[in-house]
Coordinates of C-alpha atoms and ligand atoms in Angstrom, one line a residue:
M1 CA 125.0 143.2 106.9
S2 CA 122.0 142.4 104.9
E3 CA 119.1 144.7 104.3
E4 CA 116.1 143.7 106.5
P5 CA 113.1 143.3 104.4
R6 CA 110.4 143.8 107.0
E7 CA 109.6 147.4 108.0
K8 CA 110.7 147.8 111.6
P9 CA 108.1 148.5 114.5
S10 CA 108.7 151.1 116.6
H11 CA 109.0 150.8 120.3
F12 CA 109.3 152.9 123.2
I13 CA 113.3 153.0 123.2
R14 CA 113.5 153.9 119.7
D15 CA 110.8 156.9 120.4
A16 CA 113.4 158.0 123.5
V17 CA 116.1 158.0 120.9
V18 CA 114.3 160.2 118.4
E19 CA 113.1 162.5 121.2
D20 CA 116.8 163.1 122.4
L21 CA 117.6 163.8 119.0
Q22 CA 115.1 166.2 118.4
T23 CA 115.4 168.1 121.8
G24 CA 119.1 168.0 121.5
R25 CA 119.7 165.9 124.6
F26 CA 122.2 164.1 122.8
K27 CA 123.8 165.0 119.3
G28 CA 124.1 161.2 118.1
V29 CA 123.6 157.7 119.1
V30 CA 126.3 155.8 121.1
T31 CA 125.2 152.3 122.7
R32 CA 127.3 149.6 123.9
F33 CA 126.7 145.7 124.8
P34 CA 128.4 145.3 128.1
P35 CA 128.8 141.1 128.4
E36 CA 130.2 140.1 131.6
P37 CA 132.9 137.2 130.4
N38 CA 131.3 134.6 132.7
G39 CA 129.8 132.5 130.3
Y40 CA 128.8 131.8 126.7
L41 CA 126.4 134.3 125.0
H42 CA 122.6 133.2 125.0
I43 CA 119.7 133.9 123.1
G44 CA 118.6 136.5 125.5
H45 CA 121.8 138.3 124.7
A46 CA 121.0 138.1 121.3
K47 CA 118.1 140.4 121.8
A48 CA 120.2 142.8 123.6
I49 CA 122.6 143.1 120.9
A50 CA 120.1 143.3 118.1
L51 CA 119.2 146.6 120.0
D52 CA 122.2 148.1 120.9
F53 CA 123.9 147.6 117.7
G54 CA 120.3 147.9 115.6
L55 CA 119.7 151.3 117.2
A56 CA 123.4 152.6 116.4
L57 CA 123.1 151.2 112.8
E58 CA 119.8 152.6 112.2
F59 CA 120.8 156.2 113.7
G60 CA 124.2 156.3 112.1
G61 CA 125.8 156.2 115.5
R62 CA 128.1 153.3 116.8
C63 CA 128.0 150.6 119.1
H64 CA 130.8 149.4 121.6
L65 CA 131.5 146.1 122.8
R66 CA 132.5 146.3 126.4
F67 CA 133.6 143.5 128.6
D68 CA 132.3 144.0 132.1
D69 CA 135.0 142.4 133.7
T70 CA 134.9 143.3 137.3
N71 CA 134.8 139.9 138.9
P72 CA 137.7 137.8 138.1
A73 CA 136.7 135.0 140.0
K74 CA 134.5 134.1 137.6
E75 CA 135.6 135.2 134.3
S76 CA 137.9 134.3 131.8
Q77 CA 139.5 134.7 128.4
E78 CA 137.8 131.8 126.7
Y79 CA 134.4 133.5 127.3
V80 CA 135.9 136.7 126.0
D81 CA 137.2 134.9 123.1
A82 CA 133.8 133.0 122.5
I83 CA 131.4 136.4 123.0
M84 CA 133.4 138.3 120.3
C85 CA 133.0 135.2 117.8
D86 CA 129.1 134.9 118.6
V87 CA 128.8 138.7 118.0
R88 CA 130.6 139.1 114.8
W89 CA 128.6 135.5 113.5
L90 CA 125.2 137.3 114.5
G91 CA 126.5 140.1 112.1
F92 CA 127.5 143.1 114.0
D93 CA 130.4 144.8 113.9
W94 CA 131.8 147.1 116.8
G95 CA 134.5 148.2 114.6
A96 CA 137.9 150.0 116.7
H97 CA 135.4 150.0 119.8
L98 CA 136.4 147.1 122.0
Y99 CA 136.4 148.2 125.3
Y100 CA 137.0 146.3 128.8
A101 CA 135.8 148.1 132.1
S102 CA 139.1 146.7 133.7
D103 CA 140.8 149.4 131.3
Y104 CA 139.2 152.0 133.6
F105 CA 140.2 150.3 137.0
Q106 CA 142.6 153.3 137.5
Q107 CA 140.3 156.1 136.7
L108 CA 137.4 154.5 138.8
Y109 CA 140.0 154.3 141.7
D110 CA 141.2 158.0 141.1
W111 CA 137.2 158.7 141.2
A112 CA 136.5 157.0 144.5
V113 CA 139.4 159.0 145.8
Q114 CA 137.4 162.2 144.6
L115 CA 134.1 161.0 146.3
I116 CA 136.2 160.1 149.5
R117 CA 137.5 163.4 149.5
A118 CA 134.1 165.1 149.0
G119 CA 132.9 163.2 152.0
R120 CA 130.8 161.0 149.9
A121 CA 132.5 157.8 150.5
Y122 CA 133.7 155.8 153.4
V123 CA 135.8 152.7 154.2
D124 CA 133.8 150.3 156.3
D125 CA 134.9 147.2 158.4
L126 CA 131.6 145.5 158.5
S127 CA 131.6 142.1 157.2
A128 CA 129.4 141.2 154.3
D129 CA 126.6 139.5 156.5
Q130 CA 126.8 142.9 158.7
V131 CA 126.5 144.8 155.9
A132 CA 123.4 143.1 154.7
E133 CA 121.9 142.9 158.1
Y134 CA 122.1 146.9 158.6
R135 CA 120.7 147.4 155.1
G136 CA 117.1 146.8 156.4
T137 CA 114.5 145.8 154.4
L138 CA 111.6 147.4 152.2
T139 CA 109.6 148.2 155.0
Q140 CA 112.7 149.1 157.6
P141 CA 114.9 151.7 157.3
G142 CA 118.8 150.5 157.5
K143 CA 121.3 151.2 160.4
E144 CA 124.4 153.4 159.9
S145 CA 127.7 151.6 160.1
P146 CA 129.7 152.7 163.2
Y147 CA 132.4 153.4 160.6
R148 CA 130.6 155.7 158.6
S149 CA 131.7 158.8 160.5
R150 CA 135.7 158.2 159.8
S151 CA 137.4 161.4 158.9
V152 CA 138.3 161.8 155.0
V153 CA 142.3 161.4 156.0
E154 CA 141.6 158.1 157.6
N155 CA 139.3 156.6 154.7
L156 CA 142.0 158.1 152.2
D157 CA 144.6 156.3 154.3
L158 CA 142.5 153.1 154.6
F159 CA 141.3 153.0 151.1
E160 CA 145.1 153.2 149.5
R161 CA 145.8 150.4 152.0
M162 CA 143.2 148.3 150.9
R163 CA 144.7 148.8 147.2
R164 CA 148.2 147.9 148.2
G165 CA 146.9 144.5 149.6
E166 CA 147.2 145.1 153.2
F167 CA 143.9 143.6 154.4
P168 CA 142.4 140.2 153.8
D169 CA 139.8 139.5 151.5
G170 CA 136.2 140.6 152.9
T171 CA 137.4 142.6 155.9
K172 CA 137.0 146.1 154.4
T173 CA 134.6 147.5 151.6
L174 CA 134.4 151.1 150.4
R175 CA 131.1 152.3 150.3
A176 CA 129.2 155.6 149.1
K177 CA 127.7 157.7 151.8
I178 CA 124.2 158.2 150.5
D179 CA 121.2 157.4 152.8
M180 CA 120.4 154.5 155.0
A181 CA 117.0 155.3 155.2
A182 CA 116.4 155.6 151.3
G183 CA 113.1 154.0 149.8
N184 CA 115.3 152.4 147.2
L185 CA 117.9 149.8 148.9
N186 CA 120.2 150.3 146.3
L187 CA 120.8 153.9 147.7
R188 CA 121.8 152.5 151.1
D189 CA 125.5 153.3 151.4
P190 CA 125.8 150.6 148.6
V191 CA 129.5 149.0 148.3
M192 CA 131.6 150.5 145.4
Y193 CA 134.7 148.1 146.4
R194 CA 135.5 144.8 147.7
I195 CA 138.9 143.3 148.5
R196 CA 139.4 140.0 146.2
K197 CA 143.1 138.4 145.9
T198 CA 142.4 137.0 142.7
S199 CA 144.3 137.3 139.5
H200 CA 142.3 139.0 136.8
H201 CA 142.6 137.6 133.3
R202 CA 143.5 141.0 132.0
T203 CA 145.2 142.9 134.5
G204 CA 147.0 139.9 136.4
D205 CA 147.9 141.2 140.0
A206 CA 147.7 144.7 139.6
W207 CA 144.8 144.9 141.5
C208 CA 143.5 143.5 144.6
I209 CA 140.1 145.5 145.0
Y210 CA 137.7 145.4 142.3
P211 CA 134.8 147.7 141.7
M212 CA 131.1 146.6 141.9
Y213 CA 129.0 146.8 138.8
D214 CA 126.9 149.7 139.9
W215 CA 130.2 151.5 140.5
A216 CA 131.7 150.7 137.2
H217 CA 129.0 150.5 134.7
G218 CA 127.6 154.3 134.6
Q219 CA 131.4 155.8 134.9
S220 CA 132.4 153.3 131.9
D221 CA 129.5 154.6 129.9
S222 CA 130.3 158.2 130.6
I223 CA 134.3 157.3 129.5
E224 CA 133.4 155.8 126.3
G225 CA 130.5 158.9 125.6
V226 CA 127.7 156.5 125.4
T227 CA 124.3 158.3 124.9
H228 CA 121.9 155.4 125.7
S229 CA 122.6 152.4 128.1
L230 CA 120.1 149.9 127.4
C231 CA 119.7 147.1 129.9
T232 CA 117.1 144.8 131.2
L233 CA 114.5 145.4 133.7
E234 CA 116.2 144.3 136.9
Y235 CA 118.5 147.4 136.6
E236 CA 115.7 149.7 136.9
D237 CA 116.2 149.9 140.7
H238 CA 119.6 150.6 140.0
R239 CA 119.1 153.6 137.8
P240 CA 118.9 156.0 140.7
L241 CA 122.4 155.0 141.8
Y242 CA 123.6 154.9 138.3
D243 CA 122.3 158.7 138.3
W244 CA 123.8 159.5 141.6
Y245 CA 127.4 158.5 141.3
L246 CA 127.6 160.5 137.7
D247 CA 126.3 163.4 139.4
A248 CA 128.4 163.4 142.4
L249 CA 131.5 162.9 140.2
G250 CA 130.1 165.8 138.0
I251 CA 131.1 164.2 134.9
Y252 CA 129.2 163.4 131.7
H253 CA 125.7 161.7 132.3
P254 CA 124.3 159.2 129.7
R255 CA 120.9 158.0 129.8
Q256 CA 120.0 154.5 131.0
I257 CA 116.7 152.8 129.7
E258 CA 115.5 149.4 130.7
F259 CA 113.7 147.0 128.7
A260 CA 112.3 143.4 129.5
R261 CA 114.7 140.6 129.1
L262 CA 113.8 137.7 126.8
N263 CA 112.6 134.6 128.6
L264 CA 112.2 131.4 126.3
S265 CA 109.8 128.3 126.9
H266 CA 111.4 125.0 127.9
T267 CA 115.1 126.2 128.5
V268 CA 116.8 128.2 131.0
M269 CA 118.8 131.5 130.3
S270 CA 120.5 132.4 133.4
K271 CA 124.2 131.8 132.7
R272 CA 124.6 130.6 136.4
R273 CA 122.0 127.7 135.6
L274 CA 123.7 127.2 131.9
L275 CA 127.3 126.8 134.0
T276 CA 125.8 124.0 136.1
L277 CA 124.7 122.1 133.1
V278 CA 128.1 122.0 131.4
E279 CA 130.0 121.6 134.5
E280 CA 127.9 118.6 135.5
G281 CA 127.9 117.1 132.3
L282 CA 124.3 117.2 131.4
V283 CA 125.1 118.7 128.0
S284 CA 128.4 118.3 125.9
G285 CA 129.6 121.6 126.5
W286 CA 128.5 125.4 126.2
D287 CA 127.9 124.6 122.6
D288 CA 125.8 121.4 123.1
P289 CA 123.1 121.8 119.9
R290 CA 120.4 122.0 122.8
M291 CA 121.8 124.9 124.6
P292 CA 120.2 128.2 124.1
T293 CA 123.6 129.8 123.4
L294 CA 124.6 131.4 120.2
A295 CA 127.2 128.8 120.1
G296 CA 124.6 125.8 120.7
L297 CA 121.9 127.3 118.0
R298 CA 124.9 127.8 115.8
R299 CA 126.0 124.2 115.7
R300 CA 122.3 123.1 115.5
G301 CA 122.4 124.9 112.0
Y302 CA 120.4 127.9 113.3
T303 CA 121.3 130.9 110.7
P304 CA 122.2 134.6 112.1
E305 CA 119.5 135.7 109.8
A306 CA 116.7 133.6 111.7
I307 CA 118.1 134.8 114.9
R308 CA 117.9 138.5 114.1
D309 CA 114.4 137.8 112.4
F310 CA 113.3 136.3 115.7
C311 CA 114.6 139.4 117.8
E312 CA 112.6 141.8 115.8
R313 CA 109.5 139.8 115.9
I314 CA 109.8 139.7 119.7
G315 CA 110.1 143.2 119.8
I316 CA 110.8 145.6 122.9
A317 CA 108.6 146.2 125.5
K318 CA 108.5 146.9 129.3
A319 CA 106.9 144.2 130.4
D320 CA 108.3 140.6 131.3
N321 CA 106.8 137.7 129.3
L322 CA 107.7 134.2 128.4
V323 CA 108.3 133.4 124.4
D324 CA 107.4 129.9 123.2
V325 CA 110.4 128.3 121.6
A326 CA 108.1 127.4 118.9
L327 CA 108.7 131.1 117.4
L328 CA 112.1 130.8 117.2
E329 CA 112.0 127.4 115.3
H330 CA 109.5 129.2 113.0
C331 CA 111.9 131.7 112.4
V332 CA 114.8 129.2 111.6
R333 CA 112.4 127.1 109.4
E334 CA 111.3 130.2 107.3
D335 CA 114.7 131.4 106.7
L336 CA 115.9 127.7 105.7
N337 CA 113.0 127.2 103.6
R338 CA 113.9 130.0 101.5
R339 CA 117.6 128.7 101.4
A340 CA 118.2 125.2 102.1
L341 CA 118.9 122.8 99.3
R342 CA 116.5 119.7 99.6
R343 CA 118.2 116.3 99.6
M344 CA 116.8 112.6 100.3
A345 CA 118.0 111.0 103.6
V346 CA 116.5 107.8 105.0
L347 CA 117.1 108.0 108.8
R348 CA 115.8 104.5 109.7
P349 CA 116.5 102.4 107.0
L350 CA 114.3 99.5 105.5
R351 CA 115.3 97.5 102.6
L352 CA 113.3 97.5 99.6
V353 CA 114.0 95.2 96.5
I354 CA 112.5 95.9 93.1
E355 CA 111.8 92.4 91.8
N356 CA 111.5 93.7 87.9
Y357 CA 114.2 96.3 87.8
P358 CA 117.2 94.9 86.1
E359 CA 120.3 94.0 88.5
G360 CA 123.4 96.2 87.9
Q361 CA 121.0 98.9 86.4
V362 CA 121.5 102.5 87.4
E363 CA 119.7 105.6 86.1
E364 CA 120.9 109.0 87.4
L365 CA 117.1 111.0 88.0
E366 CA 116.8 114.6 88.1
A367 CA 115.9 116.1 91.7
V368 CA 114.9 119.8 92.3
N369 CA 117.4 121.6 95.0
N370 CA 115.1 124.0 96.0
P371 CA 111.4 124.6 94.6
E372 CA 111.6 128.0 96.5
D373 CA 114.8 129.0 94.5
S374 CA 114.6 128.5 90.8
L375 CA 118.4 129.3 90.5
A376 CA 119.2 126.5 92.8
G377 CA 118.8 124.2 89.8
T378 CA 118.7 120.2 90.0
R379 CA 121.2 117.4 90.7
K380 CA 121.1 113.9 89.6
V381 CA 120.3 110.9 92.1
P382 CA 121.4 107.3 91.5
F383 CA 118.6 104.8 91.5
S384 CA 118.8 101.1 91.4
R385 CA 117.3 97.9 92.1
V386 CA 117.7 97.9 96.0
L387 CA 117.0 100.8 98.0
C388 CA 116.4 102.0 101.5
I389 CA 113.3 103.7 102.5
E390 CA 112.1 104.8 105.8
Q391 CA 110.8 102.0 108.2
D392 CA 108.0 104.5 109.1
D393 CA 106.9 104.4 105.3
F394 CA 105.9 100.5 105.5
R395 CA 103.2 99.0 107.4
D396 CA 101.6 95.6 107.4
P397 CA 98.6 95.6 108.1
P398 CA 98.1 99.6 107.4
P399 CA 96.4 101.6 110.1
P400 CA 93.3 103.4 108.9
K401 CA 94.3 106.4 106.6
Y402 CA 97.8 105.2 105.9
F403 CA 98.9 106.1 102.3
R404 CA 102.2 104.8 102.6
L405 CA 103.5 101.6 101.4
S406 CA 101.8 98.0 102.6
P407 CA 101.2 94.7 100.8
G408 CA 99.5 95.4 97.6
V409 CA 99.4 99.1 97.7
E410 CA 101.1 101.5 95.4
V411 CA 103.4 104.5 96.2
R412 CA 105.1 106.9 94.4
L413 CA 108.9 107.0 94.9
R414 CA 109.9 111.0 94.8
Y415 CA 111.5 111.9 91.4
A416 CA 111.4 108.1 90.4
Y417 CA 108.7 105.5 89.7
I418 CA 105.4 104.1 91.1
V419 CA 106.2 101.0 92.8
K420 CA 103.5 98.4 94.1
C421 CA 104.3 96.1 97.0
T422 CA 104.2 92.4 96.4
G423 CA 105.4 91.3 99.7
V424 CA 107.8 91.1 102.8
V425 CA 110.9 88.9 104.2
R426 CA 110.8 88.7 108.0
D427 CA 113.3 87.5 110.0
A428 CA 113.0 84.7 112.8
A429 CA 111.1 87.0 115.1
G430 CA 108.7 88.2 112.4
A431 CA 110.2 91.5 112.1
V432 CA 110.2 92.8 108.5
T433 CA 113.8 93.3 107.1
E434 CA 112.9 93.8 103.3
V435 CA 109.9 94.8 101.3
R436 CA 109.8 93.3 97.8
C437 CA 107.9 95.4 95.0
T438 CA 107.5 95.7 91.5
Y439 CA 107.8 98.9 89.8
D440 CA 105.9 100.5 86.6
P441 CA 108.9 101.6 84.0
A442 CA 106.4 103.9 82.3
S443 CA 105.5 106.0 85.7
R444 CA 109.0 107.6 85.4
G445 CA 108.9 110.8 87.0
G446 CA 105.8 110.1 89.0
D447 CA 103.3 110.1 86.3
A448 CA 100.7 108.2 87.6
R449 CA 98.7 107.6 84.2
G450 CA 95.2 108.1 85.5
R451 CA 95.3 105.9 88.9
K452 CA 95.1 107.0 91.9
V453 CA 98.5 106.9 93.9
K454 CA 98.2 108.6 97.3
G455 CA 101.3 108.5 98.6
T456 CA 104.8 109.8 97.9
I457 CA 107.9 108.7 99.8
H458 CA 111.8 109.3 99.6
W459 CA 114.4 107.2 99.2
V460 CA 118.0 106.3 98.6
S461 CA 119.8 103.7 96.6
A462 CA 121.5 101.1 99.1
S463 CA 124.5 100.6 97.3
H464 CA 125.3 104.5 96.1
S465 CA 123.8 106.4 99.4
V466 CA 126.5 107.3 102.4
R467 CA 126.2 106.0 105.8
A468 CA 125.6 109.1 108.4
E469 CA 125.0 109.7 111.9
V470 CA 122.0 111.9 112.7
R471 CA 121.2 113.6 116.1
L472 CA 117.7 114.4 116.7
Y473 CA 117.2 117.2 119.5
D474 CA 113.9 118.1 121.4
N475 CA 113.7 120.5 124.0
L476 CA 116.1 120.8 126.9
F477 CA 113.6 120.7 129.5
S478 CA 110.2 118.9 129.6
V479 CA 108.3 121.8 131.0
P480 CA 107.7 125.2 129.6
K481 CA 109.0 127.1 132.4
P482 CA 111.8 125.0 134.4
D483 CA 113.0 128.1 136.2
E484 CA 110.0 127.7 138.4
V485 CA 110.2 124.4 139.3
E486 CA 112.4 124.0 142.6
D487 CA 114.9 121.8 141.1
F488 CA 115.4 122.6 137.5
K489 CA 117.5 119.7 136.7
S490 CA 114.4 117.7 137.6
V491 CA 112.9 118.3 134.7
L492 CA 115.5 117.9 132.1
N493 CA 114.1 116.3 129.1
R494 CA 115.6 112.7 129.2
H495 CA 114.5 112.3 125.3
S496 CA 116.2 115.5 124.1
L497 CA 118.8 113.8 122.2
E498 CA 118.4 110.7 120.1
V499 CA 121.4 109.2 118.1
L500 CA 120.8 107.5 114.8
T501 CA 124.1 105.8 113.5
G502 CA 122.6 103.7 110.6
C503 CA 121.3 106.8 108.4
R504 CA 122.1 106.7 104.7
V505 CA 121.9 109.6 102.7
E506 CA 122.6 110.8 99.0
P507 CA 125.8 110.1 97.5
F508 CA 125.6 114.1 97.0
L509 CA 126.3 114.8 100.6
A510 CA 129.3 112.8 101.0
G511 CA 132.2 115.6 101.9
A512 CA 129.4 118.1 103.1
E513 CA 131.2 121.1 104.2
P514 CA 130.8 121.6 108.1
G515 CA 127.9 123.7 108.8
S516 CA 126.3 123.4 105.7
R517 CA 122.8 123.2 105.9
Y518 CA 119.9 121.0 104.1
Q519 CA 116.3 120.2 104.1
F520 CA 115.8 116.4 104.0
E521 CA 112.4 115.9 102.1
R522 CA 109.7 115.1 104.6
Q523 CA 112.1 115.1 107.8
G524 CA 113.2 118.7 108.7
Y525 CA 116.5 120.7 108.4
F526 CA 119.3 119.4 109.2
C527 CA 123.1 121.0 109.7
V528 CA 126.5 119.1 109.2
D529 CA 128.1 119.2 112.6
S530 CA 131.0 121.5 112.8
L531 CA 133.1 119.7 115.4
E532 CA 132.4 116.0 115.3
S533 CA 132.6 113.4 112.6
S534 CA 131.5 109.9 113.3
P535 CA 133.3 106.6 112.1
S536 CA 131.5 106.7 108.9
G537 CA 131.9 110.3 108.3
L538 CA 129.1 112.5 108.2
V539 CA 127.3 113.7 111.7
L540 CA 124.3 115.9 111.2
N541 CA 122.4 117.9 113.3
R542 CA 118.4 118.2 113.2
T543 CA 118.2 121.8 113.6
V544 CA 114.0 121.8 113.4
G545 CA 111.3 119.7 112.0
L546 CA 108.9 120.4 109.0
R547 CA 105.8 120.6 110.9
D548 CA 105.4 124.2 112.2
T549 CA 103.9 124.4 115.5
W550 CA 104.2 128.1 115.9
A551 CA 101.5 128.7 113.0
K552 CA 99.0 126.4 115.3
I553 CA 99.4 128.4 118.4
E554 CA 99.1 131.8 116.6
K555 CA 95.9 130.7 115.0
A556 CA 94.9 129.4 118.5
E557 CA 95.6 132.6 120.2
G558 CA 93.7 134.6 117.2
H559 CA 97.1 136.4 116.3
Ligands
LIG1 P1 122.7 136.3 133.2 O1 121.5 136.6 134.3 O2 122.2 135.3 132.2 O3 123.9 136.0 133.8 P2 123.5 138.6 132.5 O4 122.7 139.7 132.6 O5 124.4 138.7 133.7 O6 123.0 137.3 132.4 P3 125.6 139.8 131.1 O7 126.7 139.5 130.4 O8 125.9 141.0 132.2 O9 124.6 138.8 131.5 O10 124.5 140.8 129.9 C1 125.0 141.6 129.1 C2 124.0 142.4 128.3 O11 123.0 141.3 128.0 C3 123.2 143.2 129.7 O12 122.9 144.3 129.1 C4 121.9 142.4 129.9 O13 120.9 143.2 130.4 C5 121.8 141.6 128.5 N1 121.1 140.5 128.8 C6 121.2 139.5 129.5 N2 120.2 138.6 129.6 C7 119.4 139.0 128.7 C8 117.8 138.4 128.5 N3 117.4 137.1 128.5 N4 117.2 139.2 127.5 C9 117.7 140.4 126.9 N5 119.0 141.0 127.2 C10 119.6 140.3 128.3
LIG2 MG1 125.2 140.8 134.3

């Protein structure tokens, strides 16, 4: 991974790690990133990944990738593969430390037997609904199950038979015997195992009872020698149970620390909701460039560097908040500004004919590849009598303060000459189909020779340019907090995708590699789509426009 230029601000988790090393509570740092393979990773996961792997790197420790694969009904190998691909793409490496909770099923089972023997777990016949009903509420204590007092011998027998598959799904559970009156509901005899006669993507039909998250997680951390088990705030109330299990078993005890999850404006982040979008065809897939998934962001043109930078800037805190998507866009814009090669592309072409430019003549004009990077050099762009310019760059009549092309007005053609509009050609309906102009041969390279030329526009040569399809993206949701709307699908942005099929780009872009990124001058940053090509060849996704809305927000908020 490349060096981070900015100094990292500290946060309470780093402080806790430093303290644990100083006091000798732990000798080193071992973290884990524990995704459930029931969907693709999203930008929220990137925050957790950057924290887990980042701390391990910083303290010379290690970070494990552990699949929390305890719910076979929703999990699959496709998701496992996608998650590994995305973590690597972000720039992190788990080395030899790839684990699966399912690798520990036998050990977890043996530990459950140990708790039964110690009189601290029992087989319950209550249905899921009854278990919920008996649990009580925050203000009312729960009620003990009539099966709570089963003997150890009976519990051992029943648990063994649960495992052998003698009972139908949902008819029995194994529960920890803790305290039905506990203030923390998670301690009211939590379920440890449920019966699920479902094949598992790794263990096949070896098991028909599966451990609950709480029973699997801490013990998996313990087996792997994790020191700091970092998770999001919703697990804070689970920590007493995490601790209870480890203490009851008397095994090595990692430390769980919680932090606020990332919430991003104008999108949803729960995998359940993202899955709904995919399954109902509201997006083209998990990697739709509008999705907040890493696969979607990658296809959109985001760089791992920009995402890591974003994760660092949002910081780690203990209180939930909503991060404006404009900050994420700001990060990728900054990164691409440094790196992306500049090109000219005309998204909505309008024919521009230079009346006094010789037919058949072609000049190769020199254009700068990246003004931010002197090593990026220059390239030649062909110039000829018939060009394409943006429809937006011509107006007749011109609105106030319009400095682009209109009848009688001069503009500079980027890297080329100054031209003056002499007239237009209209179709039967009155729409402009062609703009006519003359050029000043002495103004090559933009030399205005004393006169005032306010506007500069981009162009491509009509016959030399290459056809391309360009996809413009906007926020997937039209409101900042779609999660707070009763039906989140009702606030999908109907204009989140605009497909332009007749675009013309510089010949230099023909055969551009999938995934390569460019700045189209005056337009924004674009990335060659890695999955699809149009009949004409190129498909380009707009990563982000040039206008930085974050800078404005920051200023308004007085940052
Ligand atoms: P979801 O609610 O979207 O289904 P999850 O928490 O169930 O997410 P997991 O696969 O279990 O998804 O998450 C793996 C890790 O990533 C967990 O440690 C979880 O706390 C963390 N994580 C998930 N979402 C976010 C988020 N929005 N911000 C920060 N960390 C997150
Ligand atoms: Mg989860």
